[in-house]
XYZ file of C-alpha atoms in Angstrom:
264
model
C 7.179 1.205 -22.799
C 5.495 -1.689 -21.071
C 2.395 -0.862 -19.054
C 0.562 -3.230 -16.752
C -2.856 -2.173 -17.941
C -5.781 -3.111 -20.152
C -7.255 -1.247 -23.104
C -9.307 1.705 -21.755
C -11.851 1.665 -24.564
C -13.282 -1.650 -23.401
C -13.686 -0.310 -19.875
C -15.712 2.616 -21.179
C -17.939 0.936 -23.710
C -18.482 -2.594 -22.465
C -22.071 -3.541 -21.722
C -23.105 -4.920 -18.330
C -23.609 -8.460 -19.545
C -20.179 -8.530 -21.143
C -18.624 -7.079 -17.993
C -20.165 -9.867 -15.926
C -18.787 -12.431 -18.329
C -15.342 -10.861 -18.130
C -15.458 -10.891 -14.330
C -16.360 -14.561 -14.364
C -13.410 -15.312 -16.634
C -10.880 -13.270 -14.686
C -11.895 -14.194 -11.142
C -12.735 -17.815 -11.732
C -16.386 -17.243 -10.759
C -19.228 -18.878 -12.605
C -22.996 -18.787 -12.324
C -22.609 -21.746 -9.909
C -20.111 -19.924 -7.709
C -21.512 -19.741 -4.184
C -18.890 -17.420 -2.720
C -20.670 -14.814 -0.566
C -21.064 -11.396 -2.172
C -20.497 -8.052 -0.502
C -22.239 -4.861 -1.582
C -20.257 -1.667 -2.032
C -21.724 1.555 -0.616
C -20.092 4.899 -1.445
C -19.949 7.083 1.671
C -17.807 9.984 0.425
C -15.452 10.997 -2.369
C -12.016 12.618 -2.395
C -9.996 14.143 -5.242
C -7.253 11.946 -6.722
C -4.442 12.930 -9.052
C -5.601 11.794 -12.532
C -1.957 11.419 -13.544
C -1.202 8.905 -10.784
C -0.831 5.347 -12.116
C -1.771 3.882 -8.737
C -0.043 0.643 -7.726
C -0.049 0.809 -3.924
C -2.327 2.474 -1.370
C -2.185 2.322 2.430
C -3.474 4.415 5.329
C -1.395 4.521 8.497
C -2.912 6.732 11.189
C -3.515 10.111 9.560
C -1.143 9.456 6.648
C -2.108 8.103 3.238
C 0.742 6.470 1.347
C 0.480 6.027 -2.420
C 2.903 4.374 -4.825
C 2.637 4.805 -8.586
C 4.016 2.900 -11.550
C 5.358 3.295 -15.092
C 9.065 3.369 -15.815
C 10.421 6.890 -15.562
C 7.230 8.146 -13.914
C 7.115 6.142 -10.669
C 7.044 7.835 -7.298
C 5.832 7.345 -3.750
C 4.183 10.018 -1.657
C 2.853 10.551 1.850
C -0.342 12.621 2.078
C -2.227 14.076 5.017
C -5.470 12.088 4.950
C -7.549 14.977 6.281
C -6.240 17.861 4.175
C -4.770 16.141 1.114
C -1.493 18.038 1.610
C 1.667 16.291 0.447
C 3.969 15.502 3.389
C 6.811 13.788 1.527
C 7.647 12.405 -1.905
C 10.353 10.232 -3.458
C 10.803 9.550 -7.171
C 12.117 6.246 -8.523
C 14.845 6.470 -11.135
C 14.171 4.838 -14.504
C 13.842 2.034 -15.353
C 12.314 1.118 -11.973
C 8.534 0.588 -12.077
C 6.919 1.188 -8.674
C 4.386 -1.253 -7.240
C 2.856 -2.104 -3.842
C 3.747 -0.492 -0.512
C 3.220 -1.237 3.175
C 4.192 0.157 6.555
C 5.928 -2.523 8.630
C 7.052 -1.144 11.973
C 9.687 1.520 11.424
C 10.039 0.686 7.738
C 7.949 1.401 4.661
C 8.486 -1.274 2.011
C 8.022 -0.539 -1.685
C 8.019 -3.142 -4.455
C 9.195 -2.847 -8.036
C 7.438 -4.669 -10.857
C 9.969 -6.759 -12.818
C 13.206 -5.434 -11.342
C 13.296 -7.850 -8.382
C 14.029 -4.992 -5.971
C 12.254 -4.161 -2.719
C 13.091 -0.785 -1.195
C 12.956 -0.099 2.548
C 12.176 3.576 3.291
C 11.821 5.869 6.263
C 8.029 6.250 6.737
C 8.286 9.935 7.632
C 10.680 11.221 4.971
C 10.410 8.380 2.404
C 14.213 8.409 2.244
C 15.613 5.129 0.938
C 17.328 3.119 3.688
C 18.320 -0.006 1.800
C 17.383 -2.376 -1.008
C 16.959 -6.114 -1.091
C 16.390 -8.603 -3.889
C 13.436 -10.950 -4.396
C 12.508 -13.509 -7.039
C 9.660 -13.054 -9.509
C 7.396 -10.069 -10.034
C 6.247 -7.571 -7.409
C 2.570 -6.512 -7.329
C 0.882 -5.825 -3.961
C 1.926 -5.566 -0.291
C 0.284 -5.310 3.121
C 1.253 -6.090 6.731
C -0.579 -8.301 9.241
C 0.527 -9.824 12.541
C 4.189 -8.901 12.138
C 4.461 -10.377 8.667
C 4.394 -8.781 5.256
C 2.098 -10.311 2.627
C 2.994 -9.990 -1.036
C 1.237 -10.768 -4.323
C 3.094 -11.519 -7.538
C 0.386 -11.559 -10.188
C -0.923 -15.042 -9.413
C -3.239 -16.694 -6.889
C -0.593 -17.021 -4.159
C 0.219 -14.764 -1.218
C 3.834 -14.907 -0.032
C 4.705 -14.146 3.587
C 7.871 -12.136 4.266
C 9.852 -11.010 7.269
C 9.116 -7.321 7.969
C 12.797 -6.526 8.657
C 14.716 -8.622 6.115
C 12.002 -9.266 3.493
C 13.009 -12.934 3.493
C 10.282 -15.459 2.567
C 8.707 -17.117 5.614
C 5.809 -18.961 3.972
C 3.029 -18.815 1.401
C -0.631 -19.644 0.879
C -2.495 -20.283 -2.381
C -6.173 -19.559 -2.842
C -8.366 -22.621 -2.408
C -10.711 -21.329 -5.127
C -10.556 -18.635 -7.829
C -7.241 -20.194 -8.822
C -6.881 -18.269 -12.098
C -7.016 -14.787 -10.560
C -4.137 -12.310 -10.668
C -3.970 -10.790 -7.200
C -2.791 -7.198 -7.350
C -2.992 -4.426 -4.704
C -3.574 -5.728 -1.164
C -5.018 -4.437 2.089
C -4.580 -6.218 5.435
C -7.803 -5.165 7.141
C -8.422 -4.867 10.905
C -10.781 -7.866 10.780
C -7.803 -10.121 9.961
C -8.703 -10.703 6.331
C -6.927 -9.505 3.200
C -8.766 -7.536 0.525
C -7.216 -7.903 -2.924
C -7.787 -6.190 -6.248
C -7.842 -8.732 -9.084
C -6.175 -7.486 -12.251
C -7.534 -6.523 -14.737
C -11.081 -6.754 -13.368
C -13.278 -4.601 -11.119
C -13.601 -7.460 -8.630
C -12.163 -7.371 -5.117
C -11.660 -10.582 -3.130
C -11.815 -10.891 0.655
C -9.345 -13.619 1.623
C -8.472 -15.555 4.775
C -4.649 -15.325 4.674
C -4.224 -18.306 7.004
C -6.164 -20.772 4.852
C -6.345 -19.201 1.397
C -10.146 -19.380 1.457
C -11.992 -16.686 -0.500
C -14.506 -15.368 2.010
C -16.349 -12.968 -0.282
C -16.274 -11.159 -3.605
C -17.068 -7.495 -4.241
C -18.191 -6.164 -7.612
C -16.825 -2.605 -7.930
C -17.757 -2.123 -11.578
C -19.371 1.215 -12.224
C -17.631 2.857 -9.260
C -16.025 5.447 -11.515
C -18.802 6.961 -13.677
C -18.506 6.647 -17.414
C -18.611 10.435 -17.689
C -15.456 10.724 -15.561
C -13.374 8.421 -17.740
C -10.819 9.530 -20.332
C -8.699 7.555 -22.823
C -6.004 7.353 -20.109
C -8.296 5.975 -17.405
C -7.196 2.497 -16.386
C -8.290 -0.246 -13.996
C -9.396 -0.184 -10.393
C -6.281 -0.634 -8.255
C -5.920 0.740 -4.763
C -7.621 -0.358 -1.558
C -6.836 0.851 1.953
C -8.800 0.390 5.164
C -9.270 3.609 7.149
C -8.209 3.072 10.789
C -10.912 3.363 13.418
C -13.736 3.059 10.902
C -15.558 0.394 8.892
C -14.581 2.155 5.672
C -12.089 1.641 2.869
C -10.527 3.994 0.367
C -10.702 2.812 -3.260
C -9.220 4.333 -6.397
C -7.653 3.317 -9.698
C -4.872 4.015 -12.155
C -5.230 7.597 -13.398
C -8.598 8.040 -11.722
C -9.663 11.614 -10.840
C -11.471 10.449 -7.701
C -10.929 8.252 -4.646
C -14.002 6.710 -3.045
C -14.611 6.170 0.644
C -16.755 3.037 0.781
C -18.340 0.556 3.130
C -18.842 -3.163 2.430
C -21.985 -4.981 3.588
C -23.720 -8.277 2.755
C -25.363 -8.185 -0.664
């Protein structure tokens, strides 16, 4: 069974210097890279299902939406952000592999990985409304200014119509060209925050120009003592409405972290 993941042993045992080298390779950064850096401050923690292979994360009002992957184990759920209570859940039939999600008006879009299928759902019940086809792979989704932004495992963001999911444009990063953009968050400040697979680096991107505005090193967020052989990469970022905070988690992580970003 194919899994979009990296070997967990390296994540547990790698030394800091090696981790920095890996980040430089994956994100396209070098010692001469002058992209501004943001510091990550942990404000609070929340429990997270350690069996959830997180692929999509989004907060809409008081509801946290999460989509998980792996063929035969993919599902999407709506959770009360305050209490953690499950409000709704929908399982994907095999062989569909769930990926990114986003609320776009009265629809909740969910991607699949290599199946070329995007699913439009009712945001309240998560009931499937319809399906549409797309070309290539599906990775991350978010919504900004009445357009859906999608990543496909490369350095390009594709713009899509929020009703039809038809392509309306695209932008490629002007730097960090060899990154693999994964889970996305369209933040209130107008920028897009993107996990870069399979690293612990998050990029802040101007979606109009493709400029990388800042990088965030999230290595060490999940303590070594909390990792297991199943623990996988950081993947899941969602801005919390009305605050300056974001929710971060990863694939099969036992914890979600409420964080704040500030200049390093």
